[in-house]
Amino acid sequence: MALHRRTLLTGTAALALAPAAAQERPAGQDKPRETPLGHDAPPETAPGATLEVMPLWPGRPPGGGGPGPDGPRFDESREGVVTGVAEPCLLVMRPARSTGSAMVIAAGGGYRRIDLGHEAVPVGRWLNSLGVTAFALVYRLPGEGWAAGADAPIQDALRATRLVRARARRYGYEPNRVGVMGFSAGGHLMGAASTRFTAPLYKPVDEDDAVSARPDVAALIYPVITLKPPFDRTSSRRVLVGDSPTRIATETYSVETRVPPETPPTFLAQAADDPIAVVDNSLLMFSALRAVEVPVEMHLFERGGHGFNLGVPGSPAAAWPGLFATWARRRGFIRL
């Protein structure tokens, strides 16, 4: 049974330090304001003392459609699985002490759901421990009737990066240290955000849309990158371009086909035994980035499967958070 997220946020928070295996499943308002969650905030022991909701759009999202606006922002199960996104938004997780950077996180779920409890919340709290302000992105799911279709989540990701950069002074980080991090289908989404940041996918709605949508770094963890055969057996491909896509549609939504030299420095991590987003996805992205001389670091692990989140303790894939932190510090994105 799907319930409103405010009822379940505390339960979602309890999952933050308990990573579990998960797989991609087949298949007119005033200026946005930050809204405290009050008594539904996570425990005081959490890295971020409060959570806030930041709506992405001042009114209905571009193109219209989607779930009715009179219900909850979105539905969330007790495990933190999100569907029924009527109002895309950012969930804010603040560190105890900011070191001046921010990260927008997109969890996976095959574009049919968003695994907020499994990926975005625990990863956000881990980033908080590094002094990074984390924003979990609740993006529109194309199959829920949005007129913008496959562009809807990308519109949300671009808008989210702009808003996070525009709010830098308010939240205490630098506007030139705003990154994106995505997992599985969320990796596809943030791959699109880090390569299509100049695309005119929606008309500007306010002054925040004059801010750059280009991330300063990107981290793609067990990402879906390509929708091309023979690597097209994912829920992401079916939701985004259908069962019998045109060549143009497949090219448009395959991240590796449009990687400009201005793509931000990118960190890739994936397990070689991933049965969902096979390891070729990271290999294709690595090659595309190298071809245009974008700095890229890739780590492939012998075992880990798909959906390993922060990594099962003792498994090879559990090394990626430390490797990312080292990479981010070396690039000056995370500072002590």
PDB file of N, CA, C and O in Angstrom, residues 6 29-36 52-58 73 87 89-90 92 163 167 170-171:
ATOM      1  N   ARG A   6       5.290  11.946   4.117  1.00  0.00           N
ATOM      2  CA  ARG A   6       5.467  12.566   5.421  1.00  0.00           C
ATOM      3  C   ARG A   6       5.200  11.570   6.541  1.00  0.00           C
ATOM      4  O   ARG A   6       5.795  11.629   7.611  1.00  0.00           O
ATOM      5  N   GLN A  29       1.421  29.058  -8.765  1.00  0.00           N
ATOM      6  CA  GLN A  29       1.945  29.039  -7.409  1.00  0.00           C
ATOM      7  C   GLN A  29       3.067  30.063  -7.285  1.00  0.00           C
ATOM      8  O   GLN A  29       3.676  30.452  -8.260  1.00  0.00           O
ATOM      9  N   ASP A  30       3.352  30.530  -6.070  1.00  0.00           N
ATOM     10  CA  ASP A  30       4.412  31.504  -5.879  1.00  0.00           C
ATOM     11  C   ASP A  30       5.754  30.840  -6.123  1.00  0.00           C
ATOM     12  O   ASP A  30       5.859  29.633  -6.289  1.00  0.00           O
ATOM     13  N   LYS A  31       6.795  31.650  -6.066  1.00  0.00           N
ATOM     14  CA  LYS A  31       8.159  31.161  -6.239  1.00  0.00           C
ATOM     15  C   LYS A  31       8.410  29.992  -5.287  1.00  0.00           C
ATOM     16  O   LYS A  31       7.973  30.015  -4.143  1.00  0.00           O
ATOM     17  N   PRO A  32       9.114  28.950  -5.731  1.00  0.00           N
ATOM     18  CA  PRO A  32       9.325  27.779  -4.892  1.00  0.00           C
ATOM     19  C   PRO A  32       9.903  28.156  -3.530  1.00  0.00           C
ATOM     20  O   PRO A  32      10.752  29.031  -3.416  1.00  0.00           O
ATOM     21  N   ARG A  33       9.457  27.504  -2.511  1.00  0.00           N
ATOM     22  CA  ARG A  33       9.949  27.777  -1.178  1.00  0.00           C
ATOM     23  C   ARG A  33      10.359  26.476  -0.506  1.00  0.00           C
ATOM     24  O   ARG A  33       9.831  25.415  -0.819  1.00  0.00           O
ATOM     25  N   GLU A  34      11.251  26.583   0.436  1.00  0.00           N
ATOM     26  CA  GLU A  34      11.714  25.432   1.174  1.00  0.00           C
ATOM     27  C   GLU A  34      10.776  25.202   2.357  1.00  0.00           C
ATOM     28  O   GLU A  34      10.497  26.121   3.127  1.00  0.00           O
ATOM     29  N   THR A  35      10.265  23.982   2.511  1.00  0.00           N
ATOM     30  CA  THR A  35       9.247  23.689   3.512  1.00  0.00           C
ATOM     31  C   THR A  35       9.775  22.708   4.544  1.00  0.00           C
ATOM     32  O   THR A  35      10.045  21.556   4.206  1.00  0.00           O
ATOM     33  N   PRO A  36       9.961  23.108   5.819  1.00  0.00           N
ATOM     34  CA  PRO A  36      10.411  22.168   6.836  1.00  0.00           C
ATOM     35  C   PRO A  36       9.398  21.060   7.033  1.00  0.00           C
ATOM     36  O   PRO A  36       8.201  21.257   6.873  1.00  0.00           O
ATOM     37  N   GLU A  52      14.109  19.098   4.434  1.00  0.00           N
ATOM     38  CA  GLU A  52      13.219  20.091   3.871  1.00  0.00           C
ATOM     39  C   GLU A  52      12.784  19.635   2.486  1.00  0.00           C
ATOM     40  O   GLU A  52      13.461  18.840   1.838  1.00  0.00           O
ATOM     41  N   VAL A  53      11.665  20.161   2.033  1.00  0.00           N
ATOM     42  CA  VAL A  53      11.186  19.896   0.683  1.00  0.00           C
ATOM     43  C   VAL A  53      11.318  21.176  -0.128  1.00  0.00           C
ATOM     44  O   VAL A  53      10.835  22.229   0.277  1.00  0.00           O
ATOM     45  N   MET A  54      12.004  21.087  -1.260  1.00  0.00           N
ATOM     46  CA  MET A  54      12.151  22.217  -2.164  1.00  0.00           C
ATOM     47  C   MET A  54      11.445  21.890  -3.476  1.00  0.00           C
ATOM     48  O   MET A  54      11.937  21.087  -4.264  1.00  0.00           O
ATOM     49  N   PRO A  55      10.260  22.444  -3.736  1.00  0.00           N
ATOM     50  CA  PRO A  55       9.602  22.197  -5.022  1.00  0.00           C
ATOM     51  C   PRO A  55      10.481  22.664  -6.175  1.00  0.00           C
ATOM     52  O   PRO A  55      11.194  23.670  -6.057  1.00  0.00           O
ATOM     53  N   LEU A  56      10.447  21.926  -7.277  1.00  0.00           N
ATOM     54  CA  LEU A  56      11.282  22.294  -8.419  1.00  0.00           C
ATOM     55  C   LEU A  56      10.695  23.417  -9.247  1.00  0.00           C
ATOM     56  O   LEU A  56      11.420  24.251  -9.785  1.00  0.00           O
ATOM     57  N   TRP A  57       9.398  23.429  -9.397  1.00  0.00           N
ATOM     58  CA  TRP A  57       8.745  24.336 -10.335  1.00  0.00           C
ATOM     59  C   TRP A  57       7.793  25.270  -9.601  1.00  0.00           C
ATOM     60  O   TRP A  57       7.142  24.860  -8.645  1.00  0.00           O
ATOM     61  N   PRO A  58       7.676  26.543 -10.047  1.00  0.00           N
ATOM     62  CA  PRO A  58       6.769  27.483  -9.387  1.00  0.00           C
ATOM     63  C   PRO A  58       5.294  27.168  -9.624  1.00  0.00           C
ATOM     64  O   PRO A  58       4.433  27.624  -8.885  1.00  0.00           O
ATOM     65  N   ARG A  73       2.412  15.078  -2.782  1.00  0.00           N
ATOM     66  CA  ARG A  73       3.493  15.319  -3.742  1.00  0.00           C
ATOM     67  C   ARG A  73       3.880  14.029  -4.452  1.00  0.00           C
ATOM     68  O   ARG A  73       4.129  13.999  -5.639  1.00  0.00           O
ATOM     69  N   GLU A  87       4.382  16.181  -7.848  1.00  0.00           N
ATOM     70  CA  GLU A  87       5.140  17.420  -7.695  1.00  0.00           C
ATOM     71  C   GLU A  87       6.606  17.089  -7.500  1.00  0.00           C
ATOM     72  O   GLU A  87       7.050  16.773  -6.396  1.00  0.00           O
ATOM     73  N   CYS A  89      10.443  17.351  -6.723  1.00  0.00           N
ATOM     74  CA  CYS A  89      11.021  18.211  -5.692  1.00  0.00           C
ATOM     75  C   CYS A  89      12.403  17.700  -5.305  1.00  0.00           C
ATOM     76  O   CYS A  89      12.853  16.646  -5.754  1.00  0.00           O
ATOM     77  N   LEU A  90      13.059  18.465  -4.455  1.00  0.00           N
ATOM     78  CA  LEU A  90      14.326  18.078  -3.861  1.00  0.00           C
ATOM     79  C   LEU A  90      14.131  17.909  -2.360  1.00  0.00           C
ATOM     80  O   LEU A  90      13.451  18.719  -1.721  1.00  0.00           O
ATOM     81  N   VAL A  92      16.183  17.889   1.090  1.00  0.00           N
ATOM     82  CA  VAL A  92      17.446  18.475   1.517  1.00  0.00           C
ATOM     83  C   VAL A  92      17.991  17.756   2.742  1.00  0.00           C
ATOM     84  O   VAL A  92      17.276  17.559   3.724  1.00  0.00           O
ATOM     85  N   LEU A 163      18.531  25.137  -9.494  1.00  0.00           N
ATOM     86  CA  LEU A 163      18.031  25.593  -8.203  1.00  0.00           C
ATOM     87  C   LEU A 163      19.082  25.425  -7.108  1.00  0.00           C
ATOM     88  O   LEU A 163      19.255  26.307  -6.256  1.00  0.00           O
ATOM     89  N   ARG A 167      20.721  28.452  -4.881  1.00  0.00           N
ATOM     90  CA  ARG A 167      20.513  28.503  -3.424  1.00  0.00           C
ATOM     91  C   ARG A 167      21.811  28.332  -2.634  1.00  0.00           C
ATOM     92  O   ARG A 167      21.787  28.081  -1.441  1.00  0.00           O
ATOM     93  N   ARG A 170      22.277  30.478   0.542  1.00  0.00           N
ATOM     94  CA  ARG A 170      21.310  30.136   1.584  1.00  0.00           C
ATOM     95  C   ARG A 170      21.729  28.875   2.337  1.00  0.00           C
ATOM     96  O   ARG A 170      21.576  28.792   3.555  1.00  0.00           O
ATOM     97  N   TYR A 171      22.272  27.886   1.615  1.00  0.00           N
ATOM     98  CA  TYR A 171      22.591  26.611   2.250  1.00  0.00           C
ATOM     99  C   TYR A 171      24.055  26.467   2.638  1.00  0.00           C
ATOM    100  O   TYR A 171      24.438  25.462   3.241  1.00  0.00           O
TER     101      TYR A 171
END
